[in-house]
PDB file of C-alpha atoms in Angstrom:
ATOM      1  CA  UNK A   1      10.585 -38.456 -17.761  1.00 49.00           C
ATOM      2  CA  UNK A   2       7.676 -38.198 -18.541  1.00 49.00           C
ATOM      3  CA  UNK A   3       6.749 -37.834 -14.832  1.00 51.00           C
ATOM      4  CA  UNK A   4       9.382 -34.970 -14.037  1.00 50.00           C
ATOM      5  CA  UNK A   5       7.563 -32.914 -17.500  1.00 49.00           C
ATOM      6  CA  UNK A   6       4.303 -33.397 -15.446  1.00 43.00           C
ATOM      7  CA  UNK A   7       5.056 -32.249 -12.158  1.00 46.00           C
ATOM      8  CA  UNK A   8       6.278 -29.659 -13.912  1.00 43.00           C
ATOM      9  CA  UNK A   9       2.954 -28.717 -15.278  1.00 41.00           C
ATOM     10  CA  UNK A  10       1.196 -29.012 -11.942  1.00 40.00           C
ATOM     11  CA  UNK A  11       3.200 -26.400 -10.721  1.00 40.00           C
ATOM     12  CA  UNK A  12       2.548 -24.177 -13.218  1.00 38.00           C
ATOM     13  CA  UNK A  13      -1.457 -24.627 -12.937  1.00 40.00           C
ATOM     14  CA  UNK A  14      -1.111 -23.897  -8.995  1.00 44.00           C
ATOM     15  CA  UNK A  15       1.278 -20.690  -9.504  1.00 40.00           C
ATOM     16  CA  UNK A  16      -0.986 -19.491 -11.752  1.00 36.00           C
ATOM     17  CA  UNK A  17      -3.913 -17.198  -9.690  1.00 35.00           C
ATOM     18  CA  UNK A  18      -7.378 -17.161  -9.713  1.00 36.00           C
ATOM     19  CA  UNK A  19      -9.571 -14.611  -9.419  1.00 37.00           C
ATOM     20  CA  UNK A  20     -11.315 -14.632  -6.066  1.00 51.00           C
ATOM     21  CA  UNK A  21     -15.387 -14.947  -6.861  1.00 66.00           C
ATOM     22  CA  UNK A  22     -18.130 -13.463  -4.280  1.00 72.00           C
ATOM     23  CA  UNK A  23     -18.868 -15.880  -1.204  1.00 88.00           C
ATOM     24  CA  UNK A  24     -22.444 -15.213  -1.359  1.00 92.00           C
ATOM     25  CA  UNK A  25     -24.568 -14.093  -4.341  1.00 94.00           C
ATOM     26  CA  UNK A  26     -28.320 -11.869  -5.224  1.00 95.00           C
ATOM     27  CA  UNK A  27     -29.651 -11.269  -7.097  1.00 96.00           C
ATOM     28  CA  UNK A  28     -33.296  -9.953  -8.191  1.00 95.00           C
ATOM     29  CA  UNK A  29     -34.804  -6.724  -9.211  1.00 97.00           C
ATOM     30  CA  UNK A  30     -37.169  -3.757  -7.278  1.00 97.00           C
ATOM     31  CA  UNK A  31     -36.798  -6.200  -3.188  1.00 96.00           C
ATOM     32  CA  UNK A  32     -35.947  -4.261   0.165  1.00 97.00           C
ATOM     33  CA  UNK A  33     -33.534  -7.328   1.778  1.00 96.00           C
ATOM     34  CA  UNK A  34     -31.412  -7.369   4.134  1.00 96.00           C
ATOM     35  CA  UNK A  35     -27.832  -9.010   4.276  1.00 96.00           C
ATOM     36  CA  UNK A  36     -25.474 -10.281   6.255  1.00 95.00           C
ATOM     37  CA  UNK A  37     -21.210 -10.708   4.438  1.00 94.00           C
ATOM     38  CA  UNK A  38     -19.782 -12.515   6.958  1.00 94.00           C
ATOM     39  CA  UNK A  39     -16.773 -11.228   7.341  1.00 95.00           C
ATOM     40  CA  UNK A  40     -16.676 -12.280   3.586  1.00 96.00           C
ATOM     41  CA  UNK A  41     -17.319 -10.573  -0.071  1.00 96.00           C
ATOM     42  CA  UNK A  42     -21.144  -9.976  -1.730  1.00 97.00           C
ATOM     43  CA  UNK A  43     -21.874  -9.698  -5.116  1.00 96.00           C
ATOM     44  CA  UNK A  44     -25.658  -7.699  -5.970  1.00 96.00           C
ATOM     45  CA  UNK A  45     -27.500  -8.458  -9.380  1.00 96.00           C
ATOM     46  CA  UNK A  46     -29.715  -6.745  -9.667  1.00 97.00           C
ATOM     47  CA  UNK A  47     -31.831  -3.077 -10.894  1.00 98.00           C
ATOM     48  CA  UNK A  48     -33.853  -0.859  -8.226  1.00 98.00           C
ATOM     49  CA  UNK A  49     -33.384  -2.751  -5.208  1.00 98.00           C
ATOM     50  CA  UNK A  50     -32.833  -1.516  -2.010  1.00 98.00           C
ATOM     51  CA  UNK A  51     -30.701  -3.342   0.429  1.00 98.00           C
ATOM     52  CA  UNK A  52     -28.989  -2.775   3.547  1.00 98.00           C
ATOM     53  CA  UNK A  53     -26.204  -4.738   4.468  1.00 97.00           C
ATOM     54  CA  UNK A  54     -23.921  -5.706   7.630  1.00 96.00           C
ATOM     55  CA  UNK A  55     -21.274  -7.704   8.652  1.00 95.00           C
ATOM     56  CA  UNK A  56     -17.974  -5.973   7.638  1.00 96.00           C
ATOM     57  CA  UNK A  57     -17.609  -6.508   4.342  1.00 97.00           C
ATOM     58  CA  UNK A  58     -14.855  -7.435   2.050  1.00 97.00           C
ATOM     59  CA  UNK A  59     -15.451  -6.790  -1.393  1.00 97.00           C
ATOM     60  CA  UNK A  60     -18.894  -5.591  -2.468  1.00 97.00           C
ATOM     61  CA  UNK A  61     -19.819  -5.488  -6.010  1.00 96.00           C
ATOM     62  CA  UNK A  62     -22.498  -4.385  -7.738  1.00 97.00           C
ATOM     63  CA  UNK A  63     -23.814  -4.866 -11.304  1.00 97.00           C
ATOM     64  CA  UNK A  64     -26.971  -3.095 -12.215  1.00 97.00           C
ATOM     65  CA  UNK A  65     -29.198   0.164 -12.413  1.00 98.00           C
ATOM     66  CA  UNK A  66     -30.981   2.264  -9.421  1.00 98.00           C
ATOM     67  CA  UNK A  67     -29.539   0.115  -6.853  1.00 98.00           C
ATOM     68  CA  UNK A  68     -30.188   2.096  -3.796  1.00 98.00           C
ATOM     69  CA  UNK A  69     -27.572   0.405  -0.996  1.00 98.00           C
ATOM     70  CA  UNK A  70     -26.492   0.886   2.419  1.00 98.00           C
ATOM     71  CA  UNK A  71     -23.132  -1.702   3.150  1.00 98.00           C
ATOM     72  CA  UNK A  72     -20.886  -2.040   6.451  1.00 97.00           C
ATOM     73  CA  UNK A  73     -17.338  -2.084   4.688  1.00 97.00           C
ATOM     74  CA  UNK A  74     -13.870  -4.130   6.887  1.00 97.00           C
ATOM     75  CA  UNK A  75     -11.273  -1.647   6.448  1.00 96.00           C
ATOM     76  CA  UNK A  76      -9.708  -1.785   3.239  1.00 96.00           C
ATOM     77  CA  UNK A  77     -11.983  -3.679   1.181  1.00 97.00           C
ATOM     78  CA  UNK A  78     -12.874  -2.939  -1.929  1.00 97.00           C
ATOM     79  CA  UNK A  79     -16.158  -1.433  -4.192  1.00 97.00           C
ATOM     80  CA  UNK A  80     -16.417  -2.371  -7.460  1.00 96.00           C
ATOM     81  CA  UNK A  81     -19.507  -0.785  -9.417  1.00 95.00           C
ATOM     82  CA  UNK A  82     -20.249  -1.578 -12.904  1.00 96.00           C
ATOM     83  CA  UNK A  83     -24.436  -0.096 -13.707  1.00 96.00           C
ATOM     84  CA  UNK A  84     -25.831   3.423 -14.258  1.00 97.00           C
ATOM     85  CA  UNK A  85     -27.190   5.390 -11.326  1.00 97.00           C
ATOM     86  CA  UNK A  86     -26.738   3.495  -8.009  1.00 97.00           C
ATOM     87  CA  UNK A  87     -26.267   5.131  -4.984  1.00 97.00           C
ATOM     88  CA  UNK A  88     -23.984   2.814  -2.678  1.00 98.00           C
ATOM     89  CA  UNK A  89     -23.913   4.637   1.201  1.00 97.00           C
ATOM     90  CA  UNK A  90     -21.325   3.235   3.028  1.00 97.00           C
ATOM     91  CA  UNK A  91     -19.875   1.993   6.321  1.00 96.00           C
ATOM     92  CA  UNK A  92     -16.316   1.721   7.759  1.00 95.00           C
ATOM     93  CA  UNK A  93     -14.663   1.492  11.218  1.00 92.00           C
ATOM     94  CA  UNK A  94     -13.039   5.699  12.133  1.00 91.00           C
ATOM     95  CA  UNK A  95     -10.483   5.989  10.348  1.00 89.00           C
ATOM     96  CA  UNK A  96     -10.867   2.907   8.305  1.00 93.00           C
ATOM     97  CA  UNK A  97     -10.641   2.848   4.348  1.00 93.00           C
ATOM     98  CA  UNK A  98     -11.996   1.476   1.461  1.00 96.00           C
ATOM     99  CA  UNK A  99     -11.402   1.304  -2.083  1.00 96.00           C
ATOM    100  CA  UNK A 100     -13.833   1.962  -5.027  1.00 96.00           C
ATOM    101  CA  UNK A 101     -14.380   1.303  -8.833  1.00 95.00           C
ATOM    102  CA  UNK A 102     -16.916   2.776 -10.763  1.00 93.00           C
ATOM    103  CA  UNK A 103     -18.219   2.627 -14.253  1.00 93.00           C
ATOM    104  CA  UNK A 104     -21.435   3.826 -15.797  1.00 94.00           C
ATOM    105  CA  UNK A 105     -23.373   7.572 -15.601  1.00 95.00           C
ATOM    106  CA  UNK A 106     -24.758   8.826 -12.946  1.00 96.00           C
ATOM    107  CA  UNK A 107     -23.399   6.355 -10.074  1.00 96.00           C
ATOM    108  CA  UNK A 108     -22.700   7.044  -5.767  1.00 95.00           C
ATOM    109  CA  UNK A 109     -20.121   5.974  -4.196  1.00 95.00           C
ATOM    110  CA  UNK A 110     -20.011   8.164  -0.555  1.00 95.00           C
ATOM    111  CA  UNK A 111     -19.150   7.471   2.667  1.00 95.00           C
ATOM    112  CA  UNK A 112     -22.070   7.578   5.509  1.00 91.00           C
ATOM    113  CA  UNK A 113     -19.854   7.923   8.295  1.00 70.00           C
TER     114      UNK A 113
END
């Protein structure tokens, strides 16, 4: 009976969905950089950065202030923004849509193409 109880607990642990972590993380302040999502996800933390991101991001998470970001998104990708005065311009293949969730004051998230 003890083995059965352990099997049930193990099955319950496996069935619980976990939040996905970003494939890559960029942290900085006042930096200019070019990054590549390489078809994965990217988390940006910091302030006053100017970033150009290629590679069809499936998810972009930004936490900070006054960042200027140009990003290439994969169709159906997600942009999550928490902070203030960030400007994000995203592009994706023609007709593709991206989900945007923005929290904070003075943020702009616009399609570039």
